[in-house]
Amino acid sequence: MRTSFSIPDDVVEEFDRVWREQELENRSRAVREAMLEYIEAHSRLEETTGEVVALVAFDYRHHDVIGELHAVQHEYQDVILNTSHTHQGEWCLESLFCRGSAERVRELTYRLRDFDGVRRVKLMVIRDSVE
């Protein structure tokens, strides 16, 4: 199947550099592998149940989304224990330390991924069963 995507030039350039360094045969192969990794991460996230302790980290352009991000964080204060924030030029890095139901942490992760001004969201489940 052929398809097309709109991806910023700098991301494509970096992606091309990485797959060539890994000596993959072509960009299509690298895209397939990246898509499979994305699917696996999504599946693990969907399969996680019960109470969890987790770290949700994301980077974003402060001026684009700060008000909306704070509103989302207030909606999930039942699972967010604390936050850490640092400025990196026009980008900010935020870490949310969470404890609660896997479903609520998953919802929070998906909400953060839905912002155009958020570049990446990474979730690390530290424990999948809180004692």
CSV table of C-alpha atoms in Angstrom, one decimal:
chain,number,residue,atom,x,y,z
A,1,MET,CA,0.0,0.0,0.0
A,2,ARG,CA,1.3,3.5,-0.8
A,3,THR,CA,0.4,6.4,1.4
A,4,SER,CA,1.7,9.9,2.1
A,5,PHE,CA,2.2,12.0,5.3
A,6,SER,CA,2.8,15.6,6.1
A,7,ILE,CA,5.9,15.6,8.3
A,8,PRO,CA,8.2,18.6,9.0
A,9,ASP,CA,11.4,18.6,6.9
A,10,ASP,CA,13.7,18.6,9.9
A,11,VAL,CA,12.0,15.4,11.3
A,12,VAL,CA,12.3,13.6,7.9
A,13,GLU,CA,16.0,14.6,7.7
A,14,GLU,CA,16.7,13.3,11.2
A,15,PHE,CA,14.7,10.1,10.5
A,16,ASP,CA,16.6,9.5,7.3
A,17,ARG,CA,19.9,10.0,9.0
A,18,VAL,CA,19.0,7.5,11.7
A,19,TRP,CA,17.8,4.7,9.5
A,20,ARG,CA,20.8,5.1,7.2
A,21,GLU,CA,23.2,4.9,10.2
A,22,GLN,CA,21.4,1.7,11.2
A,23,GLU,CA,22.1,0.4,7.6
A,24,LEU,CA,18.4,-0.4,6.9
A,25,GLU,CA,17.7,-1.1,3.3
A,26,ASN,CA,15.3,1.9,2.8
A,27,ARG,CA,13.0,4.5,4.4
A,28,SER,CA,9.9,2.2,3.9
A,29,ARG,CA,11.5,-0.5,6.0
A,30,ALA,CA,12.4,2.1,8.7
A,31,VAL,CA,8.8,3.5,8.7
A,32,ARG,CA,7.4,-0.1,9.0
A,33,GLU,CA,9.6,-0.7,12.0
A,34,ALA,CA,8.6,2.6,13.6
A,35,MET,CA,5.0,1.8,13.1
A,36,LEU,CA,5.3,-1.6,14.6
A,37,GLU,CA,7.0,-0.1,17.7
A,38,TYR,CA,4.2,2.4,18.0
A,39,ILE,CA,1.6,-0.3,17.8
A,40,GLU,CA,3.4,-2.4,20.4
A,41,ALA,CA,3.6,0.6,22.8
A,42,HIS,CA,-0.1,1.3,22.3
A,43,SER,CA,-1.0,-2.3,22.9
A,44,ARG,CA,1.0,-2.4,26.2
A,45,LEU,CA,-0.7,0.8,27.3
A,46,GLU,CA,-4.2,-0.6,26.5
A,47,GLU,CA,-3.5,-3.9,28.2
A,48,THR,CA,-2.3,-2.3,31.5
A,49,THR,CA,-5.0,-2.6,34.2
A,50,GLY,CA,-5.3,-2.0,37.9
A,51,GLU,CA,-3.5,0.6,40.0
A,52,VAL,CA,-0.2,2.0,38.6
A,53,VAL,CA,2.6,4.3,39.4
A,54,ALA,CA,3.8,6.0,36.3
A,55,LEU,CA,5.7,8.9,34.8
A,56,VAL,CA,4.3,10.9,32.0
A,57,ALA,CA,6.8,13.2,30.3
A,58,PHE,CA,6.1,15.5,27.4
A,59,ASP,CA,7.6,18.5,25.6
A,60,TYR,CA,5.7,21.4,24.2
A,61,ARG,CA,5.8,25.0,23.1
A,62,HIS,CA,4.9,27.0,26.2
A,63,HIS,CA,3.1,29.9,24.5
A,64,ASP,CA,1.0,27.6,22.3
A,65,VAL,CA,-0.8,25.4,24.9
A,66,ILE,CA,0.1,26.3,28.5
A,67,GLY,CA,-3.5,27.3,29.5
A,68,GLU,CA,-5.1,24.2,28.0
A,69,LEU,CA,-2.4,22.0,29.5
A,70,HIS,CA,-3.0,23.4,33.0
A,71,ALA,CA,-6.7,22.8,32.5
A,72,VAL,CA,-6.1,19.1,31.6
A,73,GLN,CA,-3.7,18.6,34.5
A,74,HIS,CA,-6.4,20.0,36.9
A,75,GLU,CA,-8.9,17.5,35.5
A,76,TYR,CA,-6.5,14.7,36.4
A,77,GLN,CA,-5.4,15.8,39.8
A,78,ASP,CA,-6.8,12.6,41.2
A,79,VAL,CA,-3.9,10.7,39.7
A,80,ILE,CA,-1.2,13.4,39.3
A,81,LEU,CA,0.9,13.4,42.5
A,82,ASN,CA,3.3,16.2,41.4
A,83,THR,CA,4.9,17.8,38.4
A,84,SER,CA,8.3,19.0,37.3
A,85,HIS,CA,8.8,21.7,34.7
A,86,THR,CA,11.9,23.0,32.9
A,87,HIS,CA,12.4,25.5,30.1
A,88,GLN,CA,14.5,24.6,27.1
A,89,GLY,CA,14.4,27.7,24.9
A,90,GLU,CA,11.0,28.0,23.3
A,91,TRP,CA,10.2,24.4,24.4
A,92,CYS,CA,9.3,23.2,27.8
A,93,LEU,CA,9.7,19.7,29.3
A,94,GLU,CA,7.1,18.6,31.8
A,95,SER,CA,7.1,15.4,34.0
A,96,LEU,CA,3.9,14.2,35.7
A,97,PHE,CA,4.4,11.7,38.5
A,98,CYS,CA,1.1,9.7,38.7
A,99,ARG,CA,-0.5,7.1,40.9
A,100,GLY,CA,-3.9,5.7,40.3
A,101,SER,CA,-6.0,3.6,37.9
A,102,ALA,CA,-4.3,2.6,34.7
A,103,GLU,CA,-7.4,3.8,32.9
A,104,ARG,CA,-7.1,7.4,34.2
A,105,VAL,CA,-3.3,7.5,33.5
A,106,ARG,CA,-4.0,6.2,30.0
A,107,GLU,CA,-6.8,8.8,29.4
A,108,LEU,CA,-4.4,11.6,30.6
A,109,THR,CA,-1.7,10.3,28.2
A,110,TYR,CA,-4.1,10.4,25.3
A,111,ARG,CA,-5.4,13.8,26.2
A,112,LEU,CA,-1.8,15.2,26.2
A,113,ARG,CA,-1.1,13.6,22.8
A,114,ASP,CA,-4.0,15.4,21.3
A,115,PHE,CA,-2.5,18.9,21.5
A,116,ASP,CA,-0.8,20.2,18.4
A,117,GLY,CA,1.6,22.2,20.5
A,118,VAL,CA,2.8,19.1,22.3
A,119,ARG,CA,5.6,17.4,20.4
A,120,ARG,CA,6.1,14.1,22.2
A,121,VAL,CA,4.4,12.3,25.1
A,122,LYS,CA,6.2,9.3,26.8
A,123,LEU,CA,4.7,7.1,29.4
A,124,MET,CA,6.7,4.9,31.7
A,125,VAL,CA,4.8,2.6,34.0
A,126,ILE,CA,7.0,2.1,37.0
A,127,ARG,CA,4.8,-0.6,38.6
A,128,ASP,CA,1.7,-2.2,37.3
A,129,SER,CA,0.5,-3.2,40.7
A,130,VAL,CA,0.6,-0.8,43.7
A,131,GLU,CA,0.7,-2.6,47.1
